[in-house]
Amino acid sequence: MEVFLCTILTKQNMRDGDMDRMIDLAAEKGVMLTVNPPCEVGGWDDDNVHLNAEETAHHRALMKIPHVRWEGSSNYFKAGCPAGIEKLYISPYGDVMPCNFTHIGFGNLTEKPLAVIWNDILTGSPFNKIHDHCLVAEDAEFQRVYLEPVVKSAVHPLPVEQHPAFQG
């Protein structure tokens, strides 16, 4: 059985050395370490969450360490953000979303087959290709257009039919 340690690269764990200790621990134990960039989810909605250009470059440099990867390194076909292409998130209530950080509901399994919902994601959203970065954590335009309406909505996940970016 493969074992992976998973963590988020934050400004604090870069500064205080915790990330270096995680990398060393993973090497010592002979396991992979998944290090993802931070994004505003749940109660972590601080504008200071996102990495700046220098910190993003540091994240990319960490990916050159043989036992370190990010979520987009574990794809079958091509490295990059796998949301909607190779991976989907299904809530406990059957809502299907491109990833667990993008709370835009493209359908519910109690109402439509997964194949139909997945086709809707692939044909009518920015999740129609593998991106070389995490859209949620690293793409300000994606955050503005796709995530801000979700945050402002009282409905979670926000159904694609009610999302302003998918109107017209």
PDB file of N, CA and C in Angstrom, residues 34 36-37 69-89 97-102 118 121-122 125-136 138:
ATOM      1  N   THR A  34       2.609  15.181  -0.843  1.00  0.00           N
ATOM      2  CA  THR A  34       1.814  16.028  -1.725  1.00  0.00           C
ATOM      3  C   THR A  34       1.732  17.410  -1.087  1.00  0.00           C
ATOM      4  N   ASN A  36       0.213  21.049  -1.869  1.00  0.00           N
ATOM      5  CA  ASN A  36      -0.657  21.845  -2.729  1.00  0.00           C
ATOM      6  C   ASN A  36      -0.575  23.319  -2.362  1.00  0.00           C
ATOM      7  N   PRO A  37      -0.819  24.194  -3.333  1.00  0.00           N
ATOM      8  CA  PRO A  37      -0.861  25.628  -3.016  1.00  0.00           C
ATOM      9  C   PRO A  37      -2.134  25.936  -2.237  1.00  0.00           C
ATOM     10  N   ARG A  69       5.338  16.180  -4.652  1.00  0.00           N
ATOM     11  CA  ARG A  69       4.453  16.408  -5.790  1.00  0.00           C
ATOM     12  C   ARG A  69       3.309  17.314  -5.352  1.00  0.00           C
ATOM     13  N   TRP A  70       2.489  17.757  -6.300  1.00  0.00           N
ATOM     14  CA  TRP A  70       1.230  18.442  -5.993  1.00  0.00           C
ATOM     15  C   TRP A  70       0.113  17.616  -6.604  1.00  0.00           C
ATOM     16  N   GLU A  71      -1.106  17.947  -6.340  1.00  0.00           N
ATOM     17  CA  GLU A  71      -2.255  17.159  -6.808  1.00  0.00           C
ATOM     18  C   GLU A  71      -2.199  16.924  -8.314  1.00  0.00           C
ATOM     19  N   GLY A  72      -1.740  17.902  -9.057  1.00  0.00           N
ATOM     20  CA  GLY A  72      -1.674  17.782 -10.511  1.00  0.00           C
ATOM     21  C   GLY A  72      -0.540  16.902 -11.023  1.00  0.00           C
ATOM     22  N   SER A  73       0.291  16.391 -10.120  1.00  0.00           N
ATOM     23  CA  SER A  73       1.379  15.499 -10.528  1.00  0.00           C
ATOM     24  C   SER A  73       0.938  14.042 -10.606  1.00  0.00           C
ATOM     25  N   SER A  74      -0.258  13.741 -10.142  1.00  0.00           N
ATOM     26  CA  SER A  74      -0.689  12.343 -10.044  1.00  0.00           C
ATOM     27  C   SER A  74      -1.677  11.952 -11.131  1.00  0.00           C
ATOM     28  N   ASN A  75      -1.718  12.702 -12.205  1.00  0.00           N
ATOM     29  CA  ASN A  75      -2.651  12.410 -13.294  1.00  0.00           C
ATOM     30  C   ASN A  75      -2.182  11.213 -14.109  1.00  0.00           C
ATOM     31  N   TYR A  76      -3.106  10.642 -14.861  1.00  0.00           N
ATOM     32  CA  TYR A  76      -2.777   9.526 -15.740  1.00  0.00           C
ATOM     33  C   TYR A  76      -2.206   9.996 -17.074  1.00  0.00           C
ATOM     34  N   PHE A  77      -2.731  11.108 -17.603  1.00  0.00           N
ATOM     35  CA  PHE A  77      -2.378  11.506 -18.952  1.00  0.00           C
ATOM     36  C   PHE A  77      -1.371  12.645 -19.030  1.00  0.00           C
ATOM     37  N   LYS A  78      -1.619  13.728 -18.313  1.00  0.00           N
ATOM     38  CA  LYS A  78      -0.785  14.916 -18.419  1.00  0.00           C
ATOM     39  C   LYS A  78      -0.780  15.625 -17.070  1.00  0.00           C
ATOM     40  N   ALA A  79       0.379  16.084 -16.635  1.00  0.00           N
ATOM     41  CA  ALA A  79       0.467  16.806 -15.373  1.00  0.00           C
ATOM     42  C   ALA A  79      -0.285  18.125 -15.470  1.00  0.00           C
ATOM     43  N   GLY A  80      -0.887  18.545 -14.382  1.00  0.00           N
ATOM     44  CA  GLY A  80      -1.622  19.797 -14.315  1.00  0.00           C
ATOM     45  C   GLY A  80      -2.903  19.624 -13.523  1.00  0.00           C
ATOM     46  N   CYS A  81      -3.683  20.680 -13.437  1.00  0.00           N
ATOM     47  CA  CYS A  81      -4.932  20.646 -12.690  1.00  0.00           C
ATOM     48  C   CYS A  81      -5.882  19.636 -13.340  1.00  0.00           C
ATOM     49  N   PRO A  82      -6.231  18.562 -12.641  1.00  0.00           N
ATOM     50  CA  PRO A  82      -7.052  17.502 -13.221  1.00  0.00           C
ATOM     51  C   PRO A  82      -8.556  17.727 -13.075  1.00  0.00           C
ATOM     52  N   ALA A  83      -8.964  18.870 -12.499  1.00  0.00           N
ATOM     53  CA  ALA A  83     -10.374  19.108 -12.192  1.00  0.00           C
ATOM     54  C   ALA A  83     -11.254  18.989 -13.428  1.00  0.00           C
ATOM     55  N   GLY A  84     -12.241  18.132 -13.339  1.00  0.00           N
ATOM     56  CA  GLY A  84     -13.211  17.967 -14.414  1.00  0.00           C
ATOM     57  C   GLY A  84     -12.763  17.045 -15.526  1.00  0.00           C
ATOM     58  N   ILE A  85     -11.465  16.833 -15.660  1.00  0.00           N
ATOM     59  CA  ILE A  85     -10.941  15.976 -16.722  1.00  0.00           C
ATOM     60  C   ILE A  85     -10.697  14.573 -16.170  1.00  0.00           C
ATOM     61  N   GLU A  86      -9.792  14.483 -15.216  1.00  0.00           N
ATOM     62  CA  GLU A  86      -9.436  13.184 -14.645  1.00  0.00           C
ATOM     63  C   GLU A  86     -10.033  12.962 -13.263  1.00  0.00           C
ATOM     64  N   LYS A  87     -10.454  14.025 -12.622  1.00  0.00           N
ATOM     65  CA  LYS A  87     -11.002  13.898 -11.275  1.00  0.00           C
ATOM     66  C   LYS A  87     -12.264  14.741 -11.146  1.00  0.00           C
ATOM     67  N   LEU A  88     -13.208  14.210 -10.400  1.00  0.00           N
ATOM     68  CA  LEU A  88     -14.436  14.924 -10.070  1.00  0.00           C
ATOM     69  C   LEU A  88     -14.638  14.820  -8.565  1.00  0.00           C
ATOM     70  N   TYR A  89     -15.403  15.748  -8.019  1.00  0.00           N
ATOM     71  CA  TYR A  89     -15.759  15.687  -6.609  1.00  0.00           C
ATOM     72  C   TYR A  89     -17.262  15.460  -6.527  1.00  0.00           C
ATOM     73  N   MET A  97     -19.096  18.202  -8.776  1.00  0.00           N
ATOM     74  CA  MET A  97     -18.342  19.423  -8.998  1.00  0.00           C
ATOM     75  C   MET A  97     -16.988  19.064  -9.620  1.00  0.00           C
ATOM     76  N   PRO A  98     -16.360  20.005 -10.317  1.00  0.00           N
ATOM     77  CA  PRO A  98     -15.069  19.718 -10.942  1.00  0.00           C
ATOM     78  C   PRO A  98     -13.971  19.372  -9.940  1.00  0.00           C
ATOM     79  N   CYS A  99     -13.991  20.008  -8.778  1.00  0.00           N
ATOM     80  CA  CYS A  99     -13.032  19.680  -7.722  1.00  0.00           C
ATOM     81  C   CYS A  99     -13.646  20.050  -6.383  1.00  0.00           C
ATOM     82  N   ASN A 100     -13.022  19.588  -5.320  1.00  0.00           N
ATOM     83  CA  ASN A 100     -13.582  19.849  -3.997  1.00  0.00           C
ATOM     84  C   ASN A 100     -13.426  21.300  -3.554  1.00  0.00           C
ATOM     85  N   PHE A 101     -12.679  22.122  -4.310  1.00  0.00           N
ATOM     86  CA  PHE A 101     -12.529  23.532  -3.975  1.00  0.00           C
ATOM     87  C   PHE A 101     -13.378  24.436  -4.856  1.00  0.00           C
ATOM     88  N   THR A 102     -14.057  23.879  -5.842  1.00  0.00           N
ATOM     89  CA  THR A 102     -14.884  24.654  -6.764  1.00  0.00           C
ATOM     90  C   THR A 102     -16.331  24.220  -6.575  1.00  0.00           C
ATOM     91  N   TRP A 118     -20.762  14.741 -16.390  1.00  0.00           N
ATOM     92  CA  TRP A 118     -19.352  14.900 -16.766  1.00  0.00           C
ATOM     93  C   TRP A 118     -19.229  15.542 -18.146  1.00  0.00           C
ATOM     94  N   ILE A 121     -19.687  19.228 -17.807  1.00  0.00           N
ATOM     95  CA  ILE A 121     -18.478  19.879 -17.288  1.00  0.00           C
ATOM     96  C   ILE A 121     -17.461  20.059 -18.413  1.00  0.00           C
ATOM     97  N   LEU A 122     -17.288  19.031 -19.213  1.00  0.00           N
ATOM     98  CA  LEU A 122     -16.277  19.066 -20.268  1.00  0.00           C
ATOM     99  C   LEU A 122     -16.630  20.012 -21.413  1.00  0.00           C
ATOM    100  N   SER A 125     -17.519  24.518 -19.579  1.00  0.00           N
ATOM    101  CA  SER A 125     -16.833  25.147 -18.448  1.00  0.00           C
ATOM    102  C   SER A 125     -15.340  25.289 -18.742  1.00  0.00           C
ATOM    103  N   PRO A 126     -14.628  26.004 -17.870  1.00  0.00           N
ATOM    104  CA  PRO A 126     -13.179  26.107 -18.049  1.00  0.00           C
ATOM    105  C   PRO A 126     -12.454  24.806 -17.711  1.00  0.00           C
ATOM    106  N   PHE A 127     -13.195  23.796 -17.290  1.00  0.00           N
ATOM    107  CA  PHE A 127     -12.603  22.511 -16.935  1.00  0.00           C
ATOM    108  C   PHE A 127     -12.614  21.561 -18.127  1.00  0.00           C
ATOM    109  N   ASN A 128     -12.371  22.109 -19.307  1.00  0.00           N
ATOM    110  CA  ASN A 128     -12.375  21.297 -20.522  1.00  0.00           C
ATOM    111  C   ASN A 128     -10.969  20.933 -20.977  1.00  0.00           C
ATOM    112  N   LYS A 129      -9.983  21.268 -20.144  1.00  0.00           N
ATOM    113  CA  LYS A 129      -8.599  20.895 -20.436  1.00  0.00           C
ATOM    114  C   LYS A 129      -7.817  20.893 -19.133  1.00  0.00           C
ATOM    115  N   ILE A 130      -6.672  20.249 -19.164  1.00  0.00           N
ATOM    116  CA  ILE A 130      -5.795  20.233 -17.991  1.00  0.00           C
ATOM    117  C   ILE A 130      -4.959  21.506 -18.019  1.00  0.00           C
ATOM    118  N   HIS A 131      -5.068  22.293 -16.969  1.00  0.00           N
ATOM    119  CA  HIS A 131      -4.314  23.538 -16.845  1.00  0.00           C
ATOM    120  C   HIS A 131      -2.992  23.249 -16.146  1.00  0.00           C
ATOM    121  N   ASP A 132      -1.980  24.058 -16.398  1.00  0.00           N
ATOM    122  CA  ASP A 132      -0.664  23.802 -15.807  1.00  0.00           C
ATOM    123  C   ASP A 132      -0.543  24.309 -14.370  1.00  0.00           C
ATOM    124  N   HIS A 133      -1.633  24.814 -13.813  1.00  0.00           N
ATOM    125  CA  HIS A 133      -1.627  25.340 -12.456  1.00  0.00           C
ATOM    126  C   HIS A 133      -2.999  25.112 -11.837  1.00  0.00           C
ATOM    127  N   CYS A 134      -3.095  25.285 -10.541  1.00  0.00           N
ATOM    128  CA  CYS A 134      -4.368  25.165  -9.834  1.00  0.00           C
ATOM    129  C   CYS A 134      -5.166  26.451 -10.062  1.00  0.00           C
ATOM    130  N   LEU A 135      -6.288  26.322 -10.752  1.00  0.00           N
ATOM    131  CA  LEU A 135      -7.113  27.497 -11.041  1.00  0.00           C
ATOM    132  C   LEU A 135      -7.587  28.178  -9.761  1.00  0.00           C
ATOM    133  N   VAL A 136      -7.993  27.405  -8.785  1.00  0.00           N
ATOM    134  CA  VAL A 136      -8.548  27.952  -7.544  1.00  0.00           C
ATOM    135  C   VAL A 136      -7.495  28.706  -6.741  1.00  0.00           C
ATOM    136  N   GLU A 138      -4.292  29.745  -7.941  1.00  0.00           N
ATOM    137  CA  GLU A 138      -3.304  30.573  -8.620  1.00  0.00           C
ATOM    138  C   GLU A 138      -3.829  31.453  -9.746  1.00  0.00           C
TER     139      GLU A 138
END
